[in-house]
Amino acid sequence: MSFNELRSFLPAPQPQIEILEAHQLAQEFYREVKYRQDFENYCRWYYETAARHRQEMEKMRGDINILGWFIRGWK
């Protein structure tokens, strides 16, 4: 098999600009994927924290209001 026959199997070389554009596009894609994953993780953390705080608030509402006793005594 000659060199000319082998060249038919190889892709044509791309200009450097196309390679750089493809690289930049890939980098932007991966940045977007990371941003969305980070945002999803933040939202999950926020909702879990809010749920925990609601549970703590309900628990505190059932506790004795000691501060209220002191305030009533000052009036």
mmCIF file of C-alpha atoms in Angstrom:
data_model
loop_
_atom_site.group_PDB
_atom_site.id
_atom_site.type_symbol
_atom_site.label_atom_id
_atom_site.label_comp_id
_atom_site.label_asym_id
_atom_site.label_seq_id
_atom_site.Cartn_x
_atom_site.Cartn_y
_atom_site.Cartn_z
ATOM 1 C CA MET A 1 0.000 0.000 0.000
ATOM 2 C CA SER A 2 1.458 3.334 -0.991
ATOM 3 C CA PHE A 3 1.485 6.579 0.977
ATOM 4 C CA ASN A 4 -1.185 8.108 -1.284
ATOM 5 C CA GLU A 5 -3.492 5.184 -0.571
ATOM 6 C CA LEU A 6 -2.984 5.627 3.184
ATOM 7 C CA ARG A 7 -3.794 9.344 2.959
ATOM 8 C CA SER A 8 -7.297 8.484 1.766
ATOM 9 C CA PHE A 9 -7.970 6.922 5.186
ATOM 10 C CA LEU A 10 -6.698 9.882 7.173
ATOM 11 C CA PRO A 11 -8.963 12.858 7.845
ATOM 12 C CA ALA A 12 -8.051 16.112 6.170
ATOM 13 C CA PRO A 13 -6.089 18.405 8.489
ATOM 14 C CA GLN A 14 -8.203 21.131 10.044
ATOM 15 C CA PRO A 15 -7.078 24.721 10.204
ATOM 16 C CA GLN A 16 -5.828 25.802 13.634
ATOM 17 C CA ILE A 17 -8.745 28.207 14.108
ATOM 18 C CA GLU A 18 -11.314 25.412 13.836
ATOM 19 C CA ILE A 19 -9.388 23.357 16.376
ATOM 20 C CA LEU A 20 -9.243 26.280 18.808
ATOM 21 C CA GLU A 21 -12.947 27.026 18.330
ATOM 22 C CA ALA A 22 -13.817 23.399 19.016
ATOM 23 C CA HIS A 23 -11.641 23.440 22.140
ATOM 24 C CA GLN A 24 -13.223 26.671 23.362
ATOM 25 C CA LEU A 25 -16.719 25.297 22.744
ATOM 26 C CA ALA A 26 -15.869 22.147 24.697
ATOM 27 C CA GLN A 27 -14.525 24.230 27.597
ATOM 28 C CA GLU A 28 -17.682 26.370 27.668
ATOM 29 C CA PHE A 29 -19.812 23.225 27.662
ATOM 30 C CA TYR A 30 -17.940 21.740 30.626
ATOM 31 C CA ARG A 31 -18.190 25.054 32.519
ATOM 32 C CA GLU A 32 -21.951 25.080 31.955
ATOM 33 C CA VAL A 33 -22.263 21.474 33.127
ATOM 34 C CA LYS A 34 -20.272 22.255 36.281
ATOM 35 C CA TYR A 35 -22.331 25.400 36.948
ATOM 36 C CA ARG A 36 -25.577 23.449 36.663
ATOM 37 C CA GLN A 37 -24.301 20.660 38.920
ATOM 38 C CA ASP A 38 -23.128 23.184 41.519
ATOM 39 C CA PHE A 39 -26.483 24.995 41.350
ATOM 40 C CA GLU A 40 -28.380 21.717 41.750
ATOM 41 C CA ASN A 41 -26.232 20.809 44.761
ATOM 42 C CA TYR A 42 -26.863 24.247 46.288
ATOM 43 C CA CYS A 43 -30.626 23.955 45.774
ATOM 44 C CA ARG A 44 -30.642 20.499 47.366
ATOM 45 C CA TRP A 45 -28.647 21.815 50.353
ATOM 46 C CA TYR A 46 -30.949 24.855 50.678
ATOM 47 C CA TYR A 47 -34.171 22.806 50.701
ATOM 48 C CA GLU A 48 -32.750 20.277 53.175
ATOM 49 C CA THR A 49 -31.594 23.104 55.467
ATOM 50 C CA ALA A 50 -34.963 24.873 55.218
ATOM 51 C CA ALA A 51 -36.798 21.643 56.072
ATOM 52 C CA ARG A 52 -34.532 21.077 59.070
ATOM 53 C CA HIS A 53 -35.108 24.654 60.253
ATOM 54 C CA ARG A 54 -38.884 24.223 59.948
ATOM 55 C CA GLN A 55 -38.671 21.089 62.077
ATOM 56 C CA GLU A 56 -36.566 22.908 64.686
ATOM 57 C CA MET A 57 -39.038 25.811 64.697
ATOM 58 C CA GLU A 58 -41.972 23.477 65.328
ATOM 59 C CA LYS A 59 -40.033 21.854 68.151
ATOM 60 C CA MET A 60 -39.228 25.267 69.666
ATOM 61 C CA ARG A 61 -42.896 26.279 69.557
ATOM 62 C CA GLY A 62 -43.635 23.375 71.891
ATOM 63 C CA ASP A 63 -40.984 24.462 74.404
ATOM 64 C CA ILE A 64 -41.728 26.582 77.481
ATOM 65 C CA ASN A 65 -41.416 30.317 76.826
ATOM 66 C CA ILE A 66 -39.112 31.314 79.705
ATOM 67 C CA LEU A 67 -38.357 34.722 78.210
ATOM 68 C CA GLY A 68 -42.090 35.479 78.147
ATOM 69 C CA TRP A 69 -42.250 34.946 81.926
ATOM 70 C CA PHE A 70 -39.526 37.542 82.504
ATOM 71 C CA ILE A 71 -41.084 40.077 80.161
ATOM 72 C CA ARG A 72 -44.496 39.750 81.834
ATOM 73 C CA GLY A 73 -42.850 40.359 85.195
ATOM 74 C CA TRP A 74 -41.417 43.710 84.073
ATOM 75 C CA LYS A 75 -44.780 45.195 83.078
#
